[in-house]
PDB file of N, CA and C in Angstrom:
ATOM      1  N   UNK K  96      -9.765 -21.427 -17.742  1.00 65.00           N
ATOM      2  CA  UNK K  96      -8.968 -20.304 -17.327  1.00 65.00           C
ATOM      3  C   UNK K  96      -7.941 -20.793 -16.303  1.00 65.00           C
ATOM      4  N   UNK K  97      -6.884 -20.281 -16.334  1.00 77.00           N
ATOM      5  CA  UNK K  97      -5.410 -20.774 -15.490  1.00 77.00           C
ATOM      6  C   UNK K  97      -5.944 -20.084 -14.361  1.00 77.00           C
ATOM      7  N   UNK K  98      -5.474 -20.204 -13.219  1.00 76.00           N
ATOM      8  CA  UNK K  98      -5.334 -19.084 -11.982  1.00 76.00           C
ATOM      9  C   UNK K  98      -3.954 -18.883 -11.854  1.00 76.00           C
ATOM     10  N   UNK K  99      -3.247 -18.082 -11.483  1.00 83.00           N
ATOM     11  CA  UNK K  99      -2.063 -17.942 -11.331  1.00 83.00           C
ATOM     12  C   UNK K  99      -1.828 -17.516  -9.551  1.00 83.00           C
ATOM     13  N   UNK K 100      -1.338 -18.354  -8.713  1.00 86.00           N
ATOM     14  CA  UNK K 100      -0.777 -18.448  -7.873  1.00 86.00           C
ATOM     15  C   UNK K 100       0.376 -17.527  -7.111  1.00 86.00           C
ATOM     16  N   UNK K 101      -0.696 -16.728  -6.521  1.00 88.00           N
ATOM     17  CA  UNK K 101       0.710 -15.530  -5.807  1.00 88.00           C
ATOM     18  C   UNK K 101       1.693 -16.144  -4.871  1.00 88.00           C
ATOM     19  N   UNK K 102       2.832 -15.518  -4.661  1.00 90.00           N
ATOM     20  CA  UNK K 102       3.634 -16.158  -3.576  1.00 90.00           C
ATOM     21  C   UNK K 102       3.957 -15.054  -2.475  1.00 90.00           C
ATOM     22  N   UNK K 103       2.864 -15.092  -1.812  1.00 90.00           N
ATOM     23  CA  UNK K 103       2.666 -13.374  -0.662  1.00 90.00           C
ATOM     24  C   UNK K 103       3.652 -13.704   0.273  1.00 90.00           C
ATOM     25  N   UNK K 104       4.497 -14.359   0.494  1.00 91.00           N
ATOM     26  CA  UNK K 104       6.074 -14.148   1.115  1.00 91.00           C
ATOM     27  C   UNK K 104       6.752 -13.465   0.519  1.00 91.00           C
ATOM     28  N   UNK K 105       6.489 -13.526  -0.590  1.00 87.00           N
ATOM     29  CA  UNK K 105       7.971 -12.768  -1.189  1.00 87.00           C
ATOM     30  C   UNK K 105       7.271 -11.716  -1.594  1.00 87.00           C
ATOM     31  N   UNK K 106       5.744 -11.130  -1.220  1.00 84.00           N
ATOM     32  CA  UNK K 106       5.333 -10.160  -1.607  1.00 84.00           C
ATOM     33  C   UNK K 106       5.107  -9.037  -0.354  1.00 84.00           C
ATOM     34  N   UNK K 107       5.569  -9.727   0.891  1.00 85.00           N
ATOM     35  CA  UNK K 107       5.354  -9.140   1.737  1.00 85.00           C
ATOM     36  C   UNK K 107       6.821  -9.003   2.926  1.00 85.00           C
ATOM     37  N   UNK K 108       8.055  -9.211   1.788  1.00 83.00           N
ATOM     38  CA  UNK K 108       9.162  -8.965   1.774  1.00 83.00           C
ATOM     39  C   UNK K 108       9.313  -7.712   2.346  1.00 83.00           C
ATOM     40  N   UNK K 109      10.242  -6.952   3.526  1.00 80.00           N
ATOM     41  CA  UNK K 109      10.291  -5.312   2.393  1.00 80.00           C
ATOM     42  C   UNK K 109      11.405  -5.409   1.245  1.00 80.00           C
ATOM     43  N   UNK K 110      11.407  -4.268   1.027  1.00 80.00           N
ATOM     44  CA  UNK K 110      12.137  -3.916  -0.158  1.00 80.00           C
ATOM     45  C   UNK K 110      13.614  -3.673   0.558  1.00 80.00           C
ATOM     46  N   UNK K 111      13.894  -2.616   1.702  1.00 86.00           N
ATOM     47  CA  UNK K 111      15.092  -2.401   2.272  1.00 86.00           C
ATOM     48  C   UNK K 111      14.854  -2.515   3.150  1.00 86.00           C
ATOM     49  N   UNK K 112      16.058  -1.873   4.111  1.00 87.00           N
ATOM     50  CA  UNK K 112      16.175  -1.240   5.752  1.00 87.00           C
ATOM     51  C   UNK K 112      15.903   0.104   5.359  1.00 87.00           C
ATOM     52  N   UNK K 113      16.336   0.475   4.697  1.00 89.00           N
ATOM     53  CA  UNK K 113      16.248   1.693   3.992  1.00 89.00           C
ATOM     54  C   UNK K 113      14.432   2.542   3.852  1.00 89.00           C
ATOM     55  N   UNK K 114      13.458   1.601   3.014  1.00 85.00           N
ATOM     56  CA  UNK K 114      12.777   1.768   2.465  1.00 85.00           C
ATOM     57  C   UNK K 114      11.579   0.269   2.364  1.00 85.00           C
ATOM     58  N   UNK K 115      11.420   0.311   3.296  1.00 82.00           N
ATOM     59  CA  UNK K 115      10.374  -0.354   3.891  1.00 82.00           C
ATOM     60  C   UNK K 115       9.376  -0.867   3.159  1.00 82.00           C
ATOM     61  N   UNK K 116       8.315   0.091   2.659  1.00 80.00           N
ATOM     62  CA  UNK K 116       7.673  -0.041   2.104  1.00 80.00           C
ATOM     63  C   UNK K 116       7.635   0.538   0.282  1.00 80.00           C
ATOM     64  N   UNK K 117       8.899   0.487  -0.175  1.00 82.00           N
ATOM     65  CA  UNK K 117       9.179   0.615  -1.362  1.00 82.00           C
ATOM     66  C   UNK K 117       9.579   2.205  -1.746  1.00 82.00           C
ATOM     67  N   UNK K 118       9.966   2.641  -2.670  1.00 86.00           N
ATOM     68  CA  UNK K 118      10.157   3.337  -2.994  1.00 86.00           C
ATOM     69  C   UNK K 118       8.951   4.572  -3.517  1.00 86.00           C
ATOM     70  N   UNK K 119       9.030   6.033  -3.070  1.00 90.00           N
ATOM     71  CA  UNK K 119       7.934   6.841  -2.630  1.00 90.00           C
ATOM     72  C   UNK K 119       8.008   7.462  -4.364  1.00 90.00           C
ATOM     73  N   UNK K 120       7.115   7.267  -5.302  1.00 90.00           N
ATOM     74  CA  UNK K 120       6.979   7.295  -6.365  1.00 90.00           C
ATOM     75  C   UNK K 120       6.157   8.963  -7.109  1.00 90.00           C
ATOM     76  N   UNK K 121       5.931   9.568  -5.655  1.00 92.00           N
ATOM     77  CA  UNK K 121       5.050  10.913  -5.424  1.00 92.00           C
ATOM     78  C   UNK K 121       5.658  12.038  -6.996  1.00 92.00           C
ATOM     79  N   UNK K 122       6.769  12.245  -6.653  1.00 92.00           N
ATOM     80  CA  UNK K 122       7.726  13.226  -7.757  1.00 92.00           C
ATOM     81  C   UNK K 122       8.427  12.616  -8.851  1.00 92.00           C
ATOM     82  N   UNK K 123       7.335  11.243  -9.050  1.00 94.00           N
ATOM     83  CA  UNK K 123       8.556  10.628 -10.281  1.00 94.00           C
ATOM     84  C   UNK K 123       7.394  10.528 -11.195  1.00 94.00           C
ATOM     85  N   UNK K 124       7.698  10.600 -13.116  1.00 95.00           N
ATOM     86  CA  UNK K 124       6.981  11.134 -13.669  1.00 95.00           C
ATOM     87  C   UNK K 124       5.942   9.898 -14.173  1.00 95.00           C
ATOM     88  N   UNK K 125       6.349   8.712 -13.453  1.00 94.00           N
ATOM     89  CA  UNK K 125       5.261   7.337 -13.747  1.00 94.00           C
ATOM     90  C   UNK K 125       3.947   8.060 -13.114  1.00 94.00           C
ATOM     91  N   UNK K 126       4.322   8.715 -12.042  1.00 93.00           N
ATOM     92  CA  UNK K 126       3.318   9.185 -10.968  1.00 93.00           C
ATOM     93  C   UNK K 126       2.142  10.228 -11.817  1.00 93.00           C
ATOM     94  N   UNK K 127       2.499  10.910 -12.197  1.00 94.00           N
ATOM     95  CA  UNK K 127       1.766  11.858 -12.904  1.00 94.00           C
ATOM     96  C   UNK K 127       1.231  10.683 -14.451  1.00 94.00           C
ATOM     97  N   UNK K 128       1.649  10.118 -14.823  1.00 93.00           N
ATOM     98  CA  UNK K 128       1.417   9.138 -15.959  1.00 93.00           C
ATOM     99  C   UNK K 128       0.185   8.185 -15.956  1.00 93.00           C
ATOM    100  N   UNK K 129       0.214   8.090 -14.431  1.00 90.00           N
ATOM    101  CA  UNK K 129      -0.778   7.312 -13.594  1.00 90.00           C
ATOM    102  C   UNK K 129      -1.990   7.824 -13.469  1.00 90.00           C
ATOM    103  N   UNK K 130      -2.026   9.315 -12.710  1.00 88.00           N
ATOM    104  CA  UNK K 130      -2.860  10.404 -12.661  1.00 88.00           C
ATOM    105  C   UNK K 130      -3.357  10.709 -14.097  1.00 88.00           C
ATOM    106  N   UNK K 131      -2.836  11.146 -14.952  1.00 89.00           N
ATOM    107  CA  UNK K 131      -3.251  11.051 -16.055  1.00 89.00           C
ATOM    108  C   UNK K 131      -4.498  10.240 -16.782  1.00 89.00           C
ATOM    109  N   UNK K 132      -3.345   8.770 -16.855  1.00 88.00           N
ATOM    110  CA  UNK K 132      -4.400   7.768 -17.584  1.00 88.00           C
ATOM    111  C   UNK K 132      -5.575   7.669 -16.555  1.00 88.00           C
ATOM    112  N   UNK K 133      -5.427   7.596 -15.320  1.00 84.00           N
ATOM    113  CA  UNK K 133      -7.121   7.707 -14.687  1.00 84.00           C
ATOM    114  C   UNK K 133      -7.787   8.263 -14.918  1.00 84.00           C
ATOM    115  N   UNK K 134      -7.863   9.875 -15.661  1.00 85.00           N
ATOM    116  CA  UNK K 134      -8.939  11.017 -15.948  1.00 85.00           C
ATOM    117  C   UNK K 134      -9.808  10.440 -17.094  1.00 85.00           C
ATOM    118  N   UNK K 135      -9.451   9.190 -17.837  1.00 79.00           N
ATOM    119  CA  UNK K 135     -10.470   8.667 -18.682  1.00 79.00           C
ATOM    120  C   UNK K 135     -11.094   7.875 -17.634  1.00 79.00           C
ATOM    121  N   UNK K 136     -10.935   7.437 -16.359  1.00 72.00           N
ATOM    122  CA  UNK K 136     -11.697   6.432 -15.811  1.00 72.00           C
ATOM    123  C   UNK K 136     -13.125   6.956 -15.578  1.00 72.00           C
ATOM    124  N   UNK K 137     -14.166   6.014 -15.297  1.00 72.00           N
ATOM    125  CA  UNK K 137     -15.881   6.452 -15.571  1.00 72.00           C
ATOM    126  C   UNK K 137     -15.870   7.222 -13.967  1.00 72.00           C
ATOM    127  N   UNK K 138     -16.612   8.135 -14.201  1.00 68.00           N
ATOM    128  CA  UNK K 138     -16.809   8.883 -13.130  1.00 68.00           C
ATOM    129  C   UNK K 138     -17.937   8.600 -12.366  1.00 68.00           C
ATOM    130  N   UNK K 139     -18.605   7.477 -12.649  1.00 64.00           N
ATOM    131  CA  UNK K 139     -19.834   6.941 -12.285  1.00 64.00           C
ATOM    132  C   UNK K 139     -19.883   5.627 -11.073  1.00 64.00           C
ATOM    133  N   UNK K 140     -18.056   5.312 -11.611  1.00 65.00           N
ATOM    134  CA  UNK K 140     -17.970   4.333 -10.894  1.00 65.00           C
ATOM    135  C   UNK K 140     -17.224   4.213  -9.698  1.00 65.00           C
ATOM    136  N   UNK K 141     -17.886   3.637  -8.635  1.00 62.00           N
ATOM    137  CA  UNK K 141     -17.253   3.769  -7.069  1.00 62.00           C
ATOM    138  C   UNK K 141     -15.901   3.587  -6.811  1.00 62.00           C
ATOM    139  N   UNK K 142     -15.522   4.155  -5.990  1.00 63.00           N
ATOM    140  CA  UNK K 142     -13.857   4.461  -5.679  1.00 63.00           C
ATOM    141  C   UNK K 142     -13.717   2.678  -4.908  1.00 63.00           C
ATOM    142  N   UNK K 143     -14.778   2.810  -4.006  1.00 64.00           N
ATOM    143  CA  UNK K 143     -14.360   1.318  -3.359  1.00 64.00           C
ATOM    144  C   UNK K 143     -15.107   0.329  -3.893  1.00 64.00           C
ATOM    145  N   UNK K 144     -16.057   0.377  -5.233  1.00 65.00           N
ATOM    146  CA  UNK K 144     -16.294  -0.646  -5.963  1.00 65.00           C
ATOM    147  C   UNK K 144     -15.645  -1.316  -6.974  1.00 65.00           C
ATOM    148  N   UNK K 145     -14.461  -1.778  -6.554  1.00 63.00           N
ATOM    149  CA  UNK K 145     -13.853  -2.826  -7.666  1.00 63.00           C
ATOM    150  C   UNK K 145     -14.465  -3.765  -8.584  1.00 63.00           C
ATOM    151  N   UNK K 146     -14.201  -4.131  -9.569  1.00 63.00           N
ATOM    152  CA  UNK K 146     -14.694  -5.515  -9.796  1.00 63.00           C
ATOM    153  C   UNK K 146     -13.813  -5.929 -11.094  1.00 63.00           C
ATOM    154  N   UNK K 147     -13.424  -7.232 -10.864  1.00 60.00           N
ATOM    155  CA  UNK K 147     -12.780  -8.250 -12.300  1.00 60.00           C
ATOM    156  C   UNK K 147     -13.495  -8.699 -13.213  1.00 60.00           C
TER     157      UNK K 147
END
């Protein structure tokens, strides 16, 4: 398996002066798209239990 190598400088860039921490995605319709596809997620499984 490859690992792929982040480059957290340029990920911890901001975005503007403007917009700091990126653009507020709340009223845009990816947002609801998002919300959406999660309602199939297992309801069994912990909010702060991740796993890969």
């Amino acid at each position: 398996m490859e690992l792929t190598v982040l480059d957290f400088d340029r990920l911890m860039l901001k975005h503007s002066d403007d917009l700091p921490a990126g653009e507020n995605i709340e009223y845009q319709p990816i947002f609801e798209q998002i919300n959406q596809a999660r309602q199939s997620d297992d309801d069994l499984q912990l909010e702060d239990m991740w796993s890969c």
